[in-house]
PDB file of C-alpha atoms in Angstrom:
ATOM      1  CA  MET E  13     130.322 -74.990  56.757  1.00  0.00           C
ATOM      2  CA  ARG E  14     131.522 -72.453  59.401  1.00  0.00           C
ATOM      3  CA  ARG E  15     129.466 -69.058  59.318  1.00  0.00           C
ATOM      4  CA  GLY E  16     131.320 -67.564  61.926  1.00  0.00           C
ATOM      5  CA  ALA E  17     132.762 -64.528  60.657  1.00  0.00           C
ATOM      6  CA  LEU E  18     129.210 -63.381  58.503  1.00  0.00           C
ATOM      7  CA  PHE E  19     128.943 -62.433  61.951  1.00  0.00           C
ATOM      8  CA  SER E  20     131.623 -60.448  63.353  1.00  0.00           C
ATOM      9  CA  VAL E  21     130.460 -56.792  62.067  1.00  0.00           C
ATOM     10  CA  ALA E  22     133.820 -56.789  60.079  1.00  0.00           C
ATOM     11  CA  CYS E  23     133.455 -59.009  58.087  1.00  0.00           C
ATOM     12  CA  PRO E  24     133.233 -57.851  54.505  1.00  0.00           C
ATOM     13  CA  SER E  25     131.132 -60.939  53.502  1.00  0.00           C
ATOM     14  CA  ARG E  26     127.709 -58.750  55.045  1.00  0.00           C
ATOM     15  CA  GLU E  27     128.308 -55.774  52.267  1.00  0.00           C
ATOM     16  CA  ILE E  28     128.474 -59.631  49.313  1.00  0.00           C
ATOM     17  CA  LEU E  29     125.386 -60.704  51.736  1.00  0.00           C
ATOM     18  CA  ASN E  30     123.417 -57.038  51.189  1.00  0.00           C
ATOM     19  CA  HIS E  31     123.913 -56.911  47.781  1.00  0.00           C
ATOM     20  CA  LEU E  32     122.090 -60.196  46.792  1.00  0.00           C
ATOM     21  CA  THR E  33     118.940 -59.334  49.908  1.00  0.00           C
ATOM     22  CA  SER E  34     118.486 -56.535  49.009  1.00  0.00           C
ATOM     23  CA  ARG E  35     114.854 -55.960  47.366  1.00  0.00           C
ATOM     24  CA  TRP E  36     116.703 -55.052  43.969  1.00  0.00           C
ATOM     25  CA  GLY E  37     119.551 -57.064  44.442  1.00  0.00           C
ATOM     26  CA  VAL E  38     117.861 -60.393  44.963  1.00  0.00           C
ATOM     27  CA  LEU E  39     115.078 -59.301  41.718  1.00  0.00           C
ATOM     28  CA  ILE E  40     117.685 -57.977  39.300  1.00  0.00           C
ATOM     29  CA  LEU E  41     119.857 -61.434  39.945  1.00  0.00           C
ATOM     30  CA  LEU E  42     116.760 -63.427  38.997  1.00  0.00           C
ATOM     31  CA  ALA E  43     115.737 -61.368  35.606  1.00  0.00           C
ATOM     32  CA  LEU E  44     119.633 -61.792  34.775  1.00  0.00           C
ATOM     33  CA  LEU E  45     119.201 -65.740  34.696  1.00  0.00           C
ATOM     34  CA  GLU E  46     116.343 -65.761  32.145  1.00  0.00           C
ATOM     35  CA  GLY E  47     119.817 -64.351  30.221  1.00  0.00           C
ATOM     36  CA  THR E  48     121.739 -61.073  29.005  1.00  0.00           C
ATOM     37  CA  HIS E  49     119.833 -58.006  29.706  1.00  0.00           C
ATOM     38  CA  ARG E  50     119.627 -54.201  28.574  1.00  0.00           C
ATOM     39  CA  PHE E  51     119.140 -51.252  30.957  1.00  0.00           C
ATOM     40  CA  SER E  52     115.913 -50.650  29.817  1.00  0.00           C
ATOM     41  CA  GLU E  53     114.741 -54.166  29.481  1.00  0.00           C
ATOM     42  CA  LEU E  54     115.798 -55.410  33.215  1.00  0.00           C
ATOM     43  CA  ARG E  55     113.886 -51.468  34.434  1.00  0.00           C
ATOM     44  CA  ARG E  56     111.073 -52.699  32.547  1.00  0.00           C
ATOM     45  CA  LYS E  57     111.033 -56.267  33.512  1.00  0.00           C
ATOM     46  CA  VAL E  58     112.250 -55.227  37.402  1.00  0.00           C
ATOM     47  CA  GLY E  59     108.987 -53.799  38.378  1.00  0.00           C
ATOM     48  CA  GLY E  60     108.354 -50.410  40.762  1.00  0.00           C
ATOM     49  CA  VAL E  61     112.533 -49.954  40.951  1.00  0.00           C
ATOM     50  CA  SER E  62     113.344 -46.099  39.817  1.00  0.00           C
ATOM     51  CA  GLU E  63     116.524 -45.224  37.173  1.00  0.00           C
ATOM     52  CA  LYS E  64     118.651 -44.976  40.336  1.00  0.00           C
ATOM     53  CA  MET E  65     117.929 -48.011  42.004  1.00  0.00           C
ATOM     54  CA  LEU E  66     118.572 -49.889  39.537  1.00  0.00           C
ATOM     55  CA  ALA E  67     122.086 -48.304  38.075  1.00  0.00           C
ATOM     56  CA  GLN E  68     123.037 -48.370  41.614  1.00  0.00           C
ATOM     57  CA  THR E  69     122.340 -52.032  42.227  1.00  0.00           C
ATOM     58  CA  LEU E  70     123.980 -52.710  38.759  1.00  0.00           C
ATOM     59  CA  GLN E  71     126.642 -51.356  39.504  1.00  0.00           C
ATOM     60  CA  GLN E  72     127.325 -52.663  43.402  1.00  0.00           C
ATOM     61  CA  LEU E  73     126.323 -56.846  41.941  1.00  0.00           C
ATOM     62  CA  GLU E  74     129.155 -55.672  39.377  1.00  0.00           C
ATOM     63  CA  GLY E  75     131.724 -54.090  41.832  1.00  0.00           C
ATOM     64  CA  ASP E  76     130.991 -57.704  43.924  1.00  0.00           C
ATOM     65  CA  CYS E  77     131.204 -59.859  40.488  1.00  0.00           C
ATOM     66  CA  MET E  78     128.073 -60.588  40.402  1.00  0.00           C
ATOM     67  CA  ILE E  79     128.310 -59.007  36.283  1.00  0.00           C
ATOM     68  CA  ASP E  80     129.360 -58.227  33.712  1.00  0.00           C
ATOM     69  CA  ARG E  81     128.839 -54.849  32.441  1.00  0.00           C
ATOM     70  CA  VAL E  82     129.592 -54.941  28.057  1.00  0.00           C
ATOM     71  CA  SER E  83     129.450 -51.621  26.911  1.00  0.00           C
ATOM     72  CA  LEU E  84     128.411 -52.393  22.524  1.00  0.00           C
ATOM     73  CA  PRO E  85     130.331 -49.401  20.650  1.00  0.00           C
ATOM     74  CA  VAL E  86     127.396 -48.636  18.771  1.00  0.00           C
ATOM     75  CA  VAL E  87     125.181 -45.539  18.466  1.00  0.00           C
ATOM     76  CA  PRO E  88     122.890 -44.702  20.533  1.00  0.00           C
ATOM     77  CA  PRO E  89     125.465 -46.524  23.368  1.00  0.00           C
ATOM     78  CA  HIS E  90     123.997 -50.079  23.839  1.00  0.00           C
ATOM     79  CA  VAL E  91     124.760 -51.688  26.715  1.00  0.00           C
ATOM     80  CA  GLU E  92     124.095 -54.847  28.380  1.00  0.00           C
ATOM     81  CA  TYR E  93     124.117 -56.719  31.577  1.00  0.00           C
ATOM     82  CA  SER E  94     124.721 -60.923  32.011  1.00  0.00           C
ATOM     83  CA  LEU E  95     126.065 -62.940  35.625  1.00  0.00           C
ATOM     84  CA  THR E  96     129.331 -63.957  35.447  1.00  0.00           C
ATOM     85  CA  PRO E  97     129.875 -67.347  36.826  1.00  0.00           C
ATOM     86  CA  LEU E  98     129.638 -66.843  40.311  1.00  0.00           C
ATOM     87  CA  GLY E  99     127.216 -63.984  40.066  1.00  0.00           C
ATOM     88  CA  ARG E 100     124.161 -67.097  38.002  1.00  0.00           C
ATOM     89  CA  GLU E 101     125.811 -69.561  41.436  1.00  0.00           C
ATOM     90  CA  ALA E 102     125.049 -66.728  43.622  1.00  0.00           C
ATOM     91  CA  ALA E 103     121.658 -65.846  41.088  1.00  0.00           C
ATOM     92  CA  GLU E 104     120.434 -70.088  41.336  1.00  0.00           C
ATOM     93  CA  ARG E 105     121.004 -70.065  45.346  1.00  0.00           C
ATOM     94  CA  VAL E 106     119.018 -66.808  44.984  1.00  0.00           C
ATOM     95  CA  LYS E 107     116.160 -68.717  43.071  1.00  0.00           C
ATOM     96  CA  THR E 108     115.537 -71.533  45.365  1.00  0.00           C
ATOM     97  CA  LEU E 109     114.355 -69.105  47.683  1.00  0.00           C
ATOM     98  CA  ALA E 110     112.592 -67.106  45.379  1.00  0.00           C
ATOM     99  CA  ASP E 111     110.721 -70.398  44.566  1.00  0.00           C
ATOM    100  CA  TRP E 112     110.045 -70.782  47.751  1.00  0.00           C
ATOM    101  CA  LEU E 113     108.525 -67.608  48.811  1.00  0.00           C
ATOM    102  CA  GLU E 114     106.010 -68.184  45.815  1.00  0.00           C
ATOM    103  CA  VAL E 115     104.817 -71.861  46.447  1.00  0.00           C
ATOM    104  CA  ASN E 116     104.410 -70.852  50.581  1.00  0.00           C
ATOM    105  CA  THR E 117     102.857 -66.767  50.209  1.00  0.00           C
ATOM    106  CA  PRO E 118      99.424 -68.471  50.345  1.00  0.00           C
ATOM    107  CA  ASN E 119     100.368 -70.663  53.485  1.00  0.00           C
ATOM    108  CA  ILE E 120     102.500 -67.681  54.533  1.00  0.00           C
ATOM    109  CA  MET E 121      98.894 -65.220  53.785  1.00  0.00           C
ATOM    110  CA  ALA E 122      96.844 -67.543  55.422  1.00  0.00           C
ATOM    111  CA  ALA E 123      98.998 -67.843  59.133  1.00  0.00           C
ATOM    112  CA  LYS E 124      98.927 -64.214  58.819  1.00  0.00           C
ATOM    113  CA  ALA E 125      94.907 -63.888  59.307  1.00  0.00           C
ATOM    114  CA  GLU E 126      94.760 -66.608  61.419  1.00  0.00           C
ATOM    115  CA  ARG E 127      97.124 -64.736  63.827  1.00  0.00           C
ATOM    116  CA  LEU E 128      94.904 -61.744  63.050  1.00  0.00           C
ATOM    117  CA  ARG E 129      92.029 -63.174  64.061  1.00  0.00           C
ATOM    118  CA  GLY E 130      94.113 -64.589  66.968  1.00  0.00           C
ATOM    119  CA  THR E 131      94.632 -61.243  68.332  1.00  0.00           C
ATOM    120  CA  SER E 132      91.336 -59.248  68.000  1.00  0.00           C
TER     121      SER E 132
END
């Protein structure tokens, strides 16, 4: 696969890449791989995200057609978020990286500790 355009400052894929691979974007995609979630459920699941950052990231991912936002006509208002087919495909790819990271975190931490011992 040719990747030349991604390196161009004018390539629109850079903005999408930024949304998908941001700290909150990755975690939201992974959470939604498990199914539809309400805003408050996502906030609880994605520890450490502020309401503002969650809302902003959801808007970005919705704008990139990665997630669907459905507002249900009930009182109080009920909004649900789920992955679109494009979002599911992207989330599966992000999951591969996340799985690799979780398996290799002990190795990474050991290598970092070894490097620090070597520079002391």
